[in-house]
C-alpha positions as MATLAB code, in Angstrom:
seq = 'MNLVGAGTGALDEALDLDVVGRGDEDDAVEAGTPASLGRVFRREDKRGLDDDDGEYNNYLLYKDLVAAAETPKSPLQKKYGDYFAACMNTEAIDKLGDEPLQPDLKAIEELTSVKELPAFNARQDRRGGGAFFAVAVTQDQKDSSQQVAATGQGGLTLPDRDYYLNDSPRFVKIREGYVANMVATFQLLGDSPEKSAKEASDVMTIETALAKGSLDRVAMRDPATRYHPMSVADLQAKTPNFDWQTYLSGIGLGQAKTVVVTSLPYLDTANAQITDENLPAIKSYLRWHAVHGSAPLLSKKFEDLNFDFFNRTLGGQKEQQPRWQRCTSVTDRALGEAVGQDWVKQNFPPASKDATERLVKALEAAMAQDLQSLPWMSPETRVEARKKLDAIADKIGYPNQWRDYSTLEVKRDDYFGNVQRSSVYERHRNLSKFGKPVDTMEWGMTPPTVNAYYQPSQNNINFPAGILQPPFYDVTKDAAVNFGGIGVVIGHEMTHGFDDQGAQYDPKGNVRMWFSPDDLKKFKDRSECYAKEYDGFEVAPGQNLNGHLTLGENSADNAGIRIAFQALQNTLKEQGDKAETGYVDGKRDGYTADQRFFITFAQVWCGTETQQAAINQAKTNPHSTGEWRVKGTVQNFDEFGKAFGCKKGDPMMPASGGCRTW';
ca = [
     197.322 -108.058   87.395;
     197.822 -108.359   83.678;
     197.418 -105.445   81.322;
     196.290 -107.148   78.146;
     197.477 -104.830   75.471;
     199.754 -104.198   72.612;
     202.210 -102.568   74.912;
     202.876 -105.917   76.517;
     205.383 -108.177   74.817;
     206.940 -105.617   72.541;
     207.553 -103.066   75.230;
     210.000 -105.438   76.847;
     212.061 -105.089   73.697;
     211.389 -101.361   73.537;
     212.737 -100.991   77.046;
     215.630 -103.181   75.906;
     217.247 -104.607   79.005;
     219.569 -107.496   78.227;
     219.853 -109.748   81.249;
     222.266 -112.527   82.004;
     219.534 -114.689   83.552;
     218.181 -117.901   82.143;
     214.636 -116.932   83.152;
     211.876 -116.547   80.637;
     210.634 -113.149   79.555;
     207.644 -113.662   81.781;
     204.703 -114.809   79.750;
     201.957 -114.836   82.345;
     202.686 -111.271   83.400;
     203.726 -109.490   80.246;
     205.853 -106.454   79.723;
     202.939 -104.080   79.553;
     201.798 -104.677   83.087;
     202.096 -101.703   85.396;
     204.747 -103.465   87.473;
     206.967 -104.306   84.542;
     206.610 -100.881   82.985;
     208.436  -99.630   86.035;
     211.027 -102.299   85.258;
     210.577 -104.093   88.549;
     212.067 -107.427   87.618;
     211.443 -110.733   89.360;
     207.887 -110.875   88.161;
     205.841 -114.034   88.632;
     208.082 -116.941   87.676;
     210.681 -114.722   86.060;
     213.750 -116.332   87.540;
     217.291 -115.113   87.757;
     220.269 -117.157   86.712;
     219.099 -120.283   88.474;
     216.653 -121.064   91.247;
     219.395 -122.330   93.553;
     221.577 -119.276   92.938;
     218.971 -116.981   94.484;
     217.714 -119.353   97.167;
     220.057 -118.224   99.922;
     219.520 -114.554   99.073;
     215.786 -115.188   99.191;
     216.128 -116.787  102.615;
     218.108 -113.846  103.985;
     215.495 -111.495  102.589;
     212.726 -113.630  104.090;
     214.251 -113.297  107.543;
     214.358 -109.518  107.135;
     210.705 -109.480  106.063;
     209.596 -111.608  109.004;
     211.397 -109.262  111.395;
     209.820 -106.243  109.713;
     206.368 -107.827  109.887;
     206.706 -108.629  113.584;
     208.795 -105.777  115.025;
     209.339 -102.998  112.458;
     211.983 -100.460  113.408;
     211.027  -97.760  110.901;
     207.992  -96.639  108.871;
     209.610  -98.136  105.782;
     210.063 -101.505  107.485;
     206.441 -101.411  108.590;
     205.361 -100.812  105.001;
     207.197 -103.758  103.497;
     206.578 -105.872  106.580;
     202.816 -105.310  106.219;
     203.011 -106.143  102.501;
     204.714 -109.440  103.288;
     202.316 -110.213  106.152;
     199.290 -109.610  103.920;
     200.678 -112.062  101.367;
     201.301 -114.674  104.048;
     197.777 -114.398  105.463;
     196.266 -117.222  103.404;
     193.331 -117.591  105.776;
     192.110 -114.082  104.963;
     192.816 -114.523  101.253;
     190.896 -117.817  101.080;
     187.972 -116.346  102.969;
     187.566 -113.607  100.343;
     187.505 -116.043   97.393;
     187.048 -114.018   94.196;
     185.456 -111.038   95.957;
     188.421 -108.690   95.317;
     188.078 -109.316   91.578;
     184.378 -108.474   91.364;
     184.761 -104.705   90.727;
     186.888 -105.454   87.651;
     184.443 -108.079   86.394;
     181.554 -105.662   86.931;
     183.329 -102.970   84.915;
     183.774 -105.446   82.065;
     180.132 -106.511   82.161;
     178.978 -102.882   81.940;
     180.642 -102.351   78.544;
     177.927 -101.759   75.928;
     180.001 -100.851   72.863;
     183.581 -101.159   71.633;
     183.591  -97.361   71.440;
     183.871  -97.467   75.225;
     187.030  -99.589   75.098;
     189.603  -96.730   74.967;
     188.088  -95.053   78.040;
     187.749  -98.448   79.727;
     191.402  -99.222   79.011;
     192.418  -95.885   80.485;
     190.345  -96.420   83.640;
     191.548  -99.975   84.145;
     195.044  -99.281   82.903;
     196.633  -98.568   86.247;
     194.821 -101.441   87.927;
     195.895 -104.008   85.354;
     193.159 -104.247   82.739;
     192.320 -103.346   79.168;
     192.598 -104.980   75.786;
     194.521 -104.844   72.496;
     196.391 -101.558   72.926;
     198.462  -99.978   75.690;
     201.178  -97.342   75.866;
     204.265  -97.004   78.029;
     207.079  -94.485   78.229;
     210.561  -95.497   77.136;
     213.726  -93.968   75.720;
     213.738  -92.974   72.088;
     216.232  -95.291   70.427;
     217.270  -92.634   67.913;
     217.619  -89.935   70.582;
     218.396  -91.514   73.929;
     217.994  -88.182   75.736;
     214.256  -88.261   75.046;
     211.523  -90.312   76.711;
     208.671  -91.139   74.367;
     205.377  -92.999   74.275;
     205.498  -96.479   72.721;
     203.071  -99.259   71.884;
     203.556 -102.722   70.456;
     202.136 -106.233   70.454;
     200.905 -108.581   73.152;
     197.700 -109.868   74.678;
     198.640 -113.557   74.549;
     198.425 -115.905   77.517;
     200.433 -118.855   76.227;
     204.214 -118.348   76.172;
     204.634 -117.590   72.475;
     202.766 -117.202   69.181;
     204.068 -120.644   68.196;
     201.914 -122.220   70.906;
     198.836 -121.048   68.990;
     200.029 -121.685   65.441;
     202.134 -124.854   65.542;
     200.043 -127.895   64.527;
     202.350 -130.574   65.942;
     200.662 -133.005   68.382;
     202.486 -131.499   71.352;
     201.146 -128.001   70.756;
     197.682 -129.245   69.868;
     197.595 -131.013   73.229;
     198.779 -127.869   75.023;
     196.016 -125.824   73.401;
     193.446 -128.402   74.485;
     194.775 -128.203   78.036;
     194.688 -124.406   77.912;
     191.040 -124.351   76.828;
     190.165 -126.861   79.555;
     191.875 -124.657   82.135;
     189.922 -121.623   80.959;
     186.637 -123.527   81.138;
     187.394 -124.699   84.685;
     188.395 -121.174   85.736;
     185.236 -119.587   84.338;
     183.204 -122.199   86.177;
     185.079 -121.335   89.355;
     183.771 -117.793   88.844;
     180.266 -119.229   88.816;
     179.609 -119.446   85.073;
     177.669 -122.405   83.712;
     179.541 -125.157   81.845;
     177.951 -124.044   78.570;
     178.809 -120.381   79.077;
     182.325 -121.260   80.220;
     182.956 -123.330   77.100;
     181.752 -120.475   74.871;
     183.900 -117.958   76.727;
     186.985 -120.157   76.418;
     186.353 -120.599   72.697;
     186.024 -116.824   72.261;
     189.293 -116.199   74.095;
     191.105 -118.783   71.997;
     189.778 -117.233   68.788;
     190.940 -113.742   69.722;
     194.341 -114.832   70.997;
     194.980 -116.977   67.920;
     194.207 -113.974   65.712;
     196.597 -111.811   67.736;
     199.275 -114.506   67.498;
     198.949 -114.548   63.711;
     199.380 -110.785   63.618;
     202.415 -110.740   65.912;
     206.042 -110.653   64.872;
     208.118 -113.578   66.072;
     210.778 -113.172   68.743;
     213.682 -113.238   66.328;
     212.223 -110.350   64.328;
     211.601 -108.393   67.521;
     215.307 -108.552   68.367;
     216.071 -106.091   65.553;
     215.877 -102.436   66.710;
     214.961 -101.321   63.182;
     212.002 -103.703   63.059;
     210.518 -102.335   66.251;
     210.973  -98.609   65.651;
     208.192  -96.832   63.773;
     207.346  -93.371   65.122;
     203.842  -92.351   64.093;
     201.850  -89.221   64.764;
     198.751  -89.835   66.848;
     196.726  -88.797   63.780;
     198.433  -91.413   61.603;
     198.070  -94.036   64.319;
     194.376  -93.196   64.517;
     194.022  -93.558   60.754;
     195.789  -96.921   60.925;
     193.519  -98.194   63.720;
     190.173  -96.383   63.280;
     188.311  -98.672   65.690;
     190.256  -97.429   68.721;
     190.117  -93.784   69.865;
     193.716  -93.069   70.739;
     193.192  -89.527   71.970;
     190.590  -90.700   74.475;
     192.941  -93.396   75.730;
     196.043  -91.185   75.866;
     194.183  -88.404   77.656;
     192.781  -90.944   80.091;
     196.240  -92.157   81.133;
     197.670  -88.655   81.351;
     199.516  -88.565   78.024;
     197.091  -86.369   76.123;
     199.986  -84.079   75.205;
     201.763  -86.833   73.244;
     201.928  -86.040   69.541;
     203.875  -89.126   68.484;
     203.818  -92.788   69.492;
     206.578  -95.243   68.625;
     205.021  -98.436   67.243;
     207.130 -101.527   67.858;
     205.038 -103.950   65.780;
     203.320 -102.634   62.666;
     201.594 -105.918   61.683;
     199.891 -106.083   65.059;
     198.021 -102.810   64.501;
     195.831 -104.155   61.709;
     195.194 -107.426   63.541;
     194.146 -105.823   66.818;
     192.058 -103.186   65.089;
     190.126 -105.907   63.230;
     189.083 -107.450   66.548;
     187.477 -104.229   67.805;
     183.939 -104.475   66.435;
     180.578 -104.382   68.185;
     179.798 -107.787   66.706;
     182.810 -109.067   68.577;
     181.927 -107.323   71.867;
     180.665 -110.471   73.652;
     183.910 -112.249   72.772;
     185.956 -109.223   73.866;
     184.200 -109.250   77.231;
     185.032 -112.949   77.617;
     188.625 -112.130   76.719;
     188.736 -109.345   79.303;
     187.185 -111.572   81.964;
     189.748 -114.278   81.284;
     192.732 -111.996   81.537;
     191.349 -110.374   84.668;
     190.973 -113.689   86.485;
     194.110 -115.298   85.068;
     196.268 -112.295   85.966;
     194.776 -112.234   89.464;
     194.790 -115.983   90.168;
     197.955 -115.955   92.337;
     196.320 -113.266   94.497;
     193.011 -115.036   95.045;
     191.919 -118.035   97.101;
     193.700 -121.372   96.964;
     191.211 -122.806   94.453;
     192.117 -120.177   91.862;
     195.808 -120.353   92.654;
     195.944 -124.144   92.406;
     193.963 -124.261   89.167;
     196.237 -121.669   87.608;
     199.362 -123.501   88.795;
     198.122 -126.841   87.484;
     198.277 -125.788   83.859;
     200.652 -122.834   83.655;
     203.341 -124.285   85.890;
     202.804 -128.032   86.053;
     201.753 -128.681   82.439;
     203.690 -125.955   80.647;
     206.787 -125.952   82.842;
     206.881 -129.408   84.377;
     206.946 -127.918   87.889;
     205.701 -130.612   90.248;
     204.617 -128.455   93.171;
     204.226 -124.858   94.246;
     207.114 -123.045   95.847;
     206.570 -122.635   99.586;
     204.388 -119.651  100.379;
     207.201 -117.836  102.169;
     209.344 -117.929   99.036;
     206.575 -116.564   96.845;
     205.704 -113.820   99.323;
     209.351 -112.862   99.673;
     209.640 -112.514   95.908;
     206.453 -110.488   95.439;
     207.418 -108.134   98.263;
     210.814 -107.608   96.675;
     209.125 -106.869   93.346;
     206.754 -104.336   94.840;
     209.059 -102.624   97.339;
     212.505 -103.732   96.219;
     214.327 -100.480   96.925;
     212.716 -100.274  100.354;
     213.638 -103.833  101.279;
     216.993 -103.440   99.542;
     218.120 -100.541  101.705;
     218.239 -102.765  104.758;
     219.392 -105.858  102.864;
     222.547 -104.271  101.453;
     223.579 -102.940  104.869;
     223.856 -106.517  106.075;
     225.000 -108.304  102.930;
     226.952 -105.856  100.780;
     229.305 -103.641  102.801;
     231.329 -100.836  101.169;
     234.391 -103.091  101.002;
     232.498 -105.522   98.763;
     231.446 -102.699   96.469;
     235.027 -101.436   96.223;
     236.307 -104.932   95.429;
     233.663 -105.375   92.733;
     234.537 -102.056   91.134;
     238.176 -103.162   90.905;
     237.060 -106.414   89.318;
     234.982 -104.543   86.727;
     237.940 -102.340   85.845;
     240.063 -105.449   85.325;
     237.460 -106.821   82.920;
     237.218 -103.536   81.032;
     240.993 -103.501   80.634;
     240.892 -107.058   79.296;
     238.194 -106.148   76.810;
     240.263 -103.208   75.621;
     243.074 -105.687   74.942;
     240.647 -107.910   73.062;
     239.435 -105.052   70.858;
     243.005 -104.086   70.101;
     243.982 -107.589   68.980;
     240.964 -108.638   66.885;
     242.324 -109.646   63.463;
     239.105 -108.999   61.522;
     238.485 -105.406   62.649;
     239.808 -102.386   60.779;
     241.597  -99.549   62.607;
     238.669  -97.193   61.959;
     236.076  -99.481   63.542;
     238.502 -100.350   66.335;
     238.621  -96.683   67.344;
     234.829  -96.490   67.443;
     234.579  -99.704   69.454;
     237.052  -98.372   72.001;
     235.028  -95.162   72.319;
     231.975  -97.200   73.182;
     233.839  -99.350   75.700;
     235.291  -96.271   77.405;
     231.804  -94.747   77.623;
     230.210  -97.731   79.413;
     228.953  -96.685   82.846;
     229.261  -99.141   85.742;
     226.456  -99.458   88.276;
     227.381 -101.666   91.198;
     225.257 -103.023   94.037;
     222.439 -100.546   94.561;
     221.166  -97.084   93.565;
     222.804  -93.892   94.746;
     219.351  -92.532   95.557;
     216.604  -94.786   96.877;
     213.090  -94.801   95.427;
     210.400  -92.940   97.372;
     207.452  -95.179   98.270;
     205.618  -92.639  100.433;
     202.661  -92.461   98.022;
     202.174  -96.247   97.979;
     199.505  -97.305  100.484;
     199.961 -100.749  102.023;
     197.360 -102.477  104.177;
     198.195 -105.455  106.336;
     194.825 -107.119  105.594;
     194.518 -106.435  101.851;
     196.928 -108.453   99.723;
     194.950 -108.067   96.494;
     194.630 -104.327   97.029;
     198.328 -104.008   97.863;
     199.308 -105.601   94.548;
     196.883 -103.378   92.644;
     198.124 -100.249   94.377;
     201.702 -101.300   93.673;
     200.776 -101.643   90.002;
     199.218  -98.175   90.097;
     202.388  -96.814   91.688;
     204.671  -98.356   89.057;
     202.409  -97.364   86.180;
     202.321  -93.778   87.392;
     206.090  -93.823   87.853;
     206.526  -94.872   84.243;
     204.024  -92.474   82.687;
     205.355  -89.536   84.687;
     208.687  -89.868   82.848;
     207.185  -88.603   79.592;
     208.984  -85.508   78.357;
     211.481  -85.528   81.246;
     215.262  -86.069   81.130;
     216.350  -89.682   81.265;
     217.468  -90.790   84.711;
     220.524  -92.875   83.907;
     220.958  -93.721   87.579;
     217.639  -95.561   87.792;
     217.853  -99.314   88.290;
     215.813 -101.985   86.529;
     216.491 -104.651   89.168;
     216.211 -104.647   92.942;
     219.371 -104.882   95.094;
     218.825 -108.499   96.309;
     218.280 -109.786   92.755;
     220.552 -112.558   91.503;
     220.965 -111.268   87.969;
     222.650 -108.541   85.930;
     221.959 -106.601   82.764;
     223.297 -104.284   80.089;
     221.110 -101.401   78.959;
     221.969 -100.435   75.374;
     219.934  -97.218   75.358;
     222.115  -95.931   78.202;
     225.283  -97.927   77.526;
     225.636  -99.096   81.114;
     226.200 -102.371   82.929;
     224.292 -103.154   86.103;
     225.198 -105.639   88.837;
     222.799 -105.808   91.808;
     224.243 -106.716   95.185;
     222.360 -110.016   95.020;
     224.601 -111.467   92.328;
     227.733 -110.197   94.050;
     227.465 -113.030   96.571;
     228.512 -116.703   96.525;
     228.535 -118.716   94.302;
     229.243 -115.923   91.812;
     231.554 -113.836   93.965;
     233.307 -114.494   97.251;
     236.064 -112.177   98.494;
     237.543 -115.087  100.478;
     238.222 -117.116   97.318;
     241.181 -116.941   94.958;
     241.135 -114.933   91.740;
     240.538 -117.965   89.508;
     237.243 -118.752   91.223;
     235.972 -115.184   91.161;
     236.927 -114.544   87.549;
     235.306 -117.854   86.550;
     232.123 -116.822   88.363;
     231.253 -113.131   88.477;
     234.075 -112.285   86.077;
     232.369 -114.162   83.238;
     229.076 -112.448   84.127;
     230.733 -109.036   83.951;
     232.353 -109.904   80.631;
     229.002 -111.166   79.379;
     227.232 -107.893   80.172;
     229.987 -105.749   78.705;
     229.852 -107.772   75.500;
     226.131 -107.068   75.126;
     227.220 -103.644   73.991;
     228.888 -105.350   71.036;
     226.571 -108.252   70.187;
     224.284 -108.293   67.137;
     221.800 -106.001   68.932;
     224.030 -103.892   71.139;
     226.462 -103.149   68.310;
     223.699 -101.121   66.661;
     223.832  -98.579   69.510;
     226.510  -95.906   69.761;
     228.337  -94.772   72.939;
     225.439  -92.469   73.875;
     222.820  -95.193   73.490;
     221.444  -94.096   70.133;
     220.809  -96.584   67.342;
     223.559  -95.673   64.876;
     225.840  -97.947   62.917;
     229.488  -97.298   63.772;
     231.012 -100.261   61.912;
     232.622  -99.728   58.543;
     230.646 -101.550   55.793;
     233.374 -104.165   55.349;
     233.689 -104.783   59.089;
     229.916 -105.029   59.398;
     229.886 -107.860   56.863;
     232.672 -109.674   58.726;
     230.830 -109.180   62.004;
     227.589 -110.590   60.600;
     229.375 -113.585   59.079;
     231.023 -114.414   62.383;
     227.734 -113.972   64.240;
     226.042 -116.326   61.802;
     228.588 -118.980   62.761;
     227.180 -118.885   66.307;
     223.601 -119.020   65.050;
     224.249 -122.143   62.991;
     226.259 -123.787   65.764;
     223.590 -123.313   68.434;
     220.840 -124.369   66.038;
     222.386 -127.831   66.314;
     222.162 -128.130   70.111;
     219.286 -130.327   71.325;
     217.661 -129.362   74.646;
     214.970 -132.059   74.639;
     213.972 -134.850   72.249;
     212.958 -133.183   69.002;
     213.657 -129.651   70.246;
     216.821 -127.717   69.404;
     217.836 -124.225   70.399;
     216.998 -121.343   68.073;
     220.408 -119.973   67.157;
     219.095 -116.614   65.979;
     216.823 -116.076   68.986;
     219.749 -116.803   71.335;
     222.397 -115.118   69.193;
     222.988 -112.091   71.406;
     223.252 -114.104   74.609;
     225.462 -116.744   73.009;
     227.761 -114.042   71.661;
     227.971 -112.519   75.136;
     228.652 -115.899   76.748;
     231.440 -116.705   74.321;
     233.120 -113.316   74.510;
     232.502 -112.967   78.245;
     234.504 -116.062   79.106;
     237.420 -114.960   76.907;
     237.515 -111.522   78.510;
     237.281 -112.933   82.030;
     240.040 -115.465   81.311;
     242.297 -112.707   79.974;
     241.556 -110.589   83.046;
     242.554 -113.542   85.240;
     245.860 -113.929   83.412;
     246.531 -110.203   83.782;
     245.748 -110.386   87.489;
     247.935 -113.432   88.099;
     250.787 -111.745   86.262;
     250.379 -108.528   88.265;
     250.218 -110.413   91.564;
     253.371 -112.358   90.850;
     254.370 -114.545   93.792;
     251.259 -113.488   95.726;
     249.175 -115.236   93.102;
     250.660 -118.539   94.172;
     249.290 -118.272   97.713;
     247.395 -121.467   98.436;
     248.852 -123.253   95.404;
     251.234 -126.182   95.733;
     253.220 -127.127   92.640;
     250.949 -124.867   90.626;
     247.748 -126.437   91.939;
     245.160 -125.720   94.594;
     242.794 -128.460   95.724;
     244.330 -130.510   92.922;
     243.592 -128.054   90.127;
     245.516 -125.302   88.364;
     244.236 -121.729   88.349;
     243.025 -122.121   84.768;
     241.187 -125.329   85.607;
     239.561 -123.724   88.652;
     238.392 -120.881   86.428;
     236.546 -123.250   84.083;
     235.207 -125.453   86.877;
     233.681 -122.426   88.592;
     232.176 -121.260   85.315;
     230.530 -124.638   84.803;
     229.299 -124.845   88.399;
     227.476 -121.532   88.021;
     225.205 -123.176   85.462;
     224.619 -126.449   87.286;
     220.914 -127.163   87.660;
     218.014 -129.385   86.758;
     215.324 -128.654   84.218;
     212.268 -130.544   83.081;
     211.769 -131.307   79.400;
     208.721 -129.041   79.363;
     210.720 -126.153   80.775;
     213.591 -126.742   78.337;
     211.230 -126.781   75.357;
     209.492 -123.649   76.594;
     212.837 -121.921   77.025;
     213.989 -122.904   73.546;
     210.812 -121.388   72.098;
     210.700 -118.194   74.100;
     213.986 -117.352   75.782;
     216.930 -115.441   74.284;
     219.246 -117.418   76.591;
     220.403 -120.941   75.844;
     219.770 -123.610   78.453;
     222.420 -123.985   81.157;
     223.942 -127.103   79.596;
     224.682 -125.354   76.321;
     225.760 -122.117   77.919;
     228.665 -124.192   79.223;
     229.298 -126.709   76.451;
     228.691 -124.277   73.606;
     231.032 -121.728   75.117;
     234.021 -123.885   76.033;
     234.029 -125.748   72.732;
     234.750 -122.415   71.050;
     237.600 -121.534   73.414;
     240.996 -123.171   72.920;
     242.144 -122.261   76.426;
     239.639 -124.732   77.866;
     241.244 -127.559   75.908;
     244.717 -126.445   76.948;
     243.719 -126.338   80.613;
     242.480 -129.926   80.609;
     244.742 -131.456   77.942;
     241.990 -131.892   75.331;
     242.724 -132.352   71.638;
     240.871 -131.217   68.547;
     238.061 -133.640   67.898;
     237.582 -134.532   71.570;
     234.157 -133.805   73.123;
     233.682 -130.040   73.444;
     236.738 -129.486   71.252;
     235.506 -129.560   67.621;
     238.049 -130.053   64.883;
     236.731 -126.901   63.177;
     238.008 -124.773   66.020;
     234.567 -123.351   66.695;
     233.243 -119.802   66.307;
     234.518 -116.439   67.476;
     233.475 -112.827   67.051;
     234.995 -110.966   69.997;
];
């Protein structure tokens, strides 16, 4: 259920969650959808660190869902069990065809003027509809105690603006395939071939215009670029074709006096599309996004057609995930803190949480050492950096207070309706935050999720119970393995508070520069070294990484491994003779502790990836591909070479010595 609006792509940046995962910032279900506005991660095809890393967790969760569907032991289990059962009932879903979508298509057809669009957006907003503009509630980046209304850019179906604007043969072919998919989908709705072709052409025209008016992903990484508070009156003057007061009142934010705009260029572009002459094209655009966003919820014909282009062609995925895996994921997205309550009881006991907290403290101590020893940082900036480190809040495993799903209605025979009602629930949960104190204890990921994140607007690090499992963390393994796995992840997330984005936020989560001018220049120069280095890494023939798009994640990877390695050395020193348990002549299983650290780090990122997926990631994802998250990191770290006897100039040991910021 895709809310096609300006609050889509940009609001992901406005909400500003930096995740360790390699998954794409989901392009089929954008950040303005009701589900994502509630920050329920694991959206359609938004993966965690690696498919295999979450596979076992997903299986454990699946078993819980099957048990809840068959023999629920509580009202909460019945709710998420019924949600899962409805998703698994493909016979009922296929029998309905596109019937569940018809009310939305009828509402689109009844539009007679673009003047009705703001009210239409407001009515459809919570069900996953609308066009050009949308608003969500997020923290004010200049005053993190406040929750404000924000709008930005979005409304694209292809993964990135480059897919519309790049004239290379590859992208031309993709656009041709996209149009063909739209035509086939419209025909599946019952439209004639001629009408379907015209509709597809209209959609492509509108989306290309929106792409031209959108900021690129590198620009959107800069907090200053995406922060433009405007009064509703000024916003109205800027976009006269869209009645903002009607829309805001319709979604329950009529009291808002100011809206933060995260993409100024988009305003003019979207406003230009809203004309009565363009109404037929707008209706085609709305119809497309309604059916495309709903395709995974409809009959097999719609689901397969959608998969054929958006997964097989764009991502190189050869076949659909098994239904049980998809239904497990969507249930976790919709009812994650209901499912998670039972999941953590079985898979994350208090002892595991205590052990993780000790591990985090060890990493924080190592980072304090790192800050103290940095040769390029002045004493004044060092004091400010330490203040920020000391202020980082640690959230481990699961929330202290579970989310209340009592208002969410779930029907065992209504999968489409369940997803819509879940979207309504999440949208309401987001909008109801307006004007209220920020809940710093709220989580943006569900407990079983294999991922982690740093939230700059709250200066906290978050590690769901799902990632605190093998292969990242295993209490039965030695320190070298755990520091090479989850330790690097912890260091990575901590460092996000000090990367090129996070360093712009102060200890309270407000955007405020705390570097001295001279240190800021040194910091930027060192960061640019990473950008140039990663620009040179090829992920597929003819496609390199974008060093500036991936700069924050690369900085976190490089600093994270240093901090984790230092924490390991501190731990081994503190343990003394106990640290040698299991080691013979300084080795265990034939490897030293340092070698085991690096081997575990590399194994975390083992995986396979199609060329299509690698190219897509290089264009859209702030994370480097797994190969270069390993190679790029260790070639900048002398301790890797020492551990394995490498010399300068050997593979992964450049003669230049590599780059370093933290």
